[in-house]
Amino acid sequence: MVTCTGSATPVTTLRFTSRLDRRATFEVDLHREGAAGARVESTVVRVDLGARETRTVDVALDDPSRAAEVKNCRLGKPATSGSTASATPKATTGPTSGTTSGPTSGPTSGSSKSTPAPKSSKSRKPR
């Protein structure tokens, strides 16, 4: 996460870096929270990246008038899939569920890199 949403700007800036040697779609949950962790908005961000590509994406708040309410931004665990859309935020509605982790608390500086989830191993012995 490069910057979190704030009263001056209703946009969160994310930087994605692929460590894969192939094109893939990266997906991460973005949670914008107010005081005491109250949810202001949750969004799923999808970005299509080429092999070893880095891209910065701005994710606008659906309701810019709520920007001043945002005190914290949290990212869920990134996931990858085949190749499809590019830089497509998809807003979610209703209560947020599931466990998330990742960079937290307001604007950050420096580079923040996404790590794709490891692939499952198929090393079962035949019976």
Coordinates of C-alpha atoms in Angstrom, one line a residue:
M1 CA 0.0 0.0 0.0
V2 CA 1.4 3.3 -1.1
T3 CA -1.2 5.6 0.4
C4 CA -4.5 5.2 2.3
T5 CA -7.7 7.2 1.7
G6 CA -7.9 10.5 3.7
S7 CA -9.9 13.7 3.9
A8 CA -7.7 15.4 1.3
T9 CA -8.1 12.6 -1.3
P10 CA -10.8 9.9 -1.6
V11 CA -8.3 7.4 -3.3
T12 CA -6.1 4.5 -2.0
T13 CA -3.0 3.9 -4.0
L14 CA -1.7 0.3 -4.2
R15 CA 1.5 -1.0 -5.9
F16 CA 1.4 -4.6 -7.2
T17 CA 4.6 -6.5 -8.2
S18 CA 4.4 -9.9 -9.8
R19 CA 7.2 -12.4 -8.9
L20 CA 5.8 -14.9 -11.4
D21 CA 7.3 -15.8 -14.8
R22 CA 3.9 -15.7 -16.4
R23 CA 0.9 -13.4 -16.8
A24 CA -1.5 -13.6 -13.9
T25 CA -4.4 -11.8 -12.2
F26 CA -3.7 -10.7 -8.7
E27 CA -6.6 -10.1 -6.3
V28 CA -6.6 -8.5 -2.9
D29 CA -9.3 -7.3 -0.4
L30 CA -9.0 -3.6 0.5
H31 CA -10.7 -2.6 3.7
R32 CA -11.2 1.1 4.6
E33 CA -12.0 1.6 8.3
G34 CA -13.1 4.5 10.4
A35 CA -12.8 5.1 14.2
A36 CA -12.7 1.9 16.3
G37 CA -12.3 -0.2 13.2
A38 CA -15.9 0.5 11.9
R39 CA -16.1 -0.5 8.2
V40 CA -16.4 2.5 5.8
E41 CA -16.0 0.4 2.6
S42 CA -14.5 -2.9 1.4
T43 CA -13.4 -3.5 -2.1
V44 CA -11.8 -6.4 -4.0
V45 CA -9.1 -5.1 -6.3
R46 CA -8.0 -7.2 -9.3
V47 CA -5.0 -6.4 -11.5
D48 CA -3.7 -8.3 -14.5
L49 CA 0.1 -8.3 -14.6
G50 CA 2.6 -9.6 -17.0
A51 CA 5.6 -11.6 -15.9
R52 CA 7.7 -9.7 -13.3
E53 CA 5.6 -6.5 -14.0
T54 CA 5.0 -3.8 -11.4
R55 CA 1.9 -1.5 -11.6
T56 CA 0.5 1.2 -9.3
V57 CA -3.3 1.4 -9.1
D58 CA -5.5 4.1 -7.6
V59 CA -8.7 2.8 -6.1
A60 CA -11.3 5.5 -5.6
L61 CA -13.8 5.5 -2.7
D62 CA -17.3 4.8 -4.0
D63 CA -18.7 7.6 -1.9
P64 CA -16.0 10.4 -1.9
S65 CA -18.0 12.3 0.8
R66 CA -17.0 9.6 3.3
A67 CA -13.2 10.1 2.8
A68 CA -12.8 12.0 6.0
E69 CA -14.3 9.0 7.9
V70 CA -11.4 6.7 6.8
K71 CA -8.7 6.4 9.5
N72 CA -7.1 3.1 8.5
C73 CA -6.7 0.9 5.4
R74 CA -6.1 -2.8 5.6
L75 CA -5.2 -5.4 2.9
G76 CA -6.2 -9.0 2.8
K77 CA -3.9 -11.8 1.7
P78 CA -3.2 -11.5 -2.0
A79 CA -4.2 -14.4 -4.4
T80 CA -3.5 -15.2 -8.0
S81 CA -5.5 -16.8 -10.8
G82 CA -5.2 -17.1 -14.6
S83 CA -5.3 -14.0 -16.8
T84 CA -8.4 -11.8 -17.1
A85 CA -9.4 -8.2 -16.2
S86 CA -7.0 -5.4 -15.6
A87 CA -7.1 -3.0 -12.6
T88 CA -10.7 -3.6 -11.8
P89 CA -11.9 -2.7 -8.4
K90 CA -15.2 -4.4 -7.4
A91 CA -17.0 -3.0 -4.4
T92 CA -18.6 -5.4 -2.0
T93 CA -21.6 -4.7 0.2
G94 CA -22.8 -6.0 3.5
P95 CA -20.6 -7.0 6.5
T96 CA -17.1 -8.1 5.8
S97 CA -16.2 -11.7 6.7
G98 CA -13.0 -13.8 6.8
T99 CA -9.6 -13.2 8.2
T100 CA -7.3 -10.6 6.7
S101 CA -3.7 -9.7 7.2
G102 CA -1.2 -7.4 5.5
P103 CA 0.0 -3.8 5.7
T104 CA -2.1 -1.7 8.1
S105 CA -2.6 1.8 9.4
G106 CA -2.7 4.8 7.2
P107 CA -0.3 6.1 4.6
T108 CA 2.9 4.3 4.2
S109 CA 6.0 5.0 2.2
G110 CA 8.6 2.7 0.5
S111 CA 7.7 -0.3 -1.5
S112 CA 5.1 -2.7 -0.6
K113 CA 5.1 -6.0 -2.6
S114 CA 2.5 -8.6 -3.0
T115 CA 3.5 -12.2 -2.8
P116 CA 1.5 -14.7 -4.7
A117 CA 0.1 -17.7 -2.7
P118 CA 2.2 -20.9 -3.0
K119 CA 0.9 -23.6 -5.4
S120 CA -0.3 -26.8 -3.9
S121 CA 1.9 -29.9 -4.3
K122 CA 0.7 -33.0 -6.0
S123 CA 3.0 -35.5 -4.5
R124 CA 0.6 -38.2 -3.4
K125 CA 1.7 -41.8 -3.8
P126 CA -0.7 -44.0 -5.7
R127 CA -2.4 -46.8 -3.8

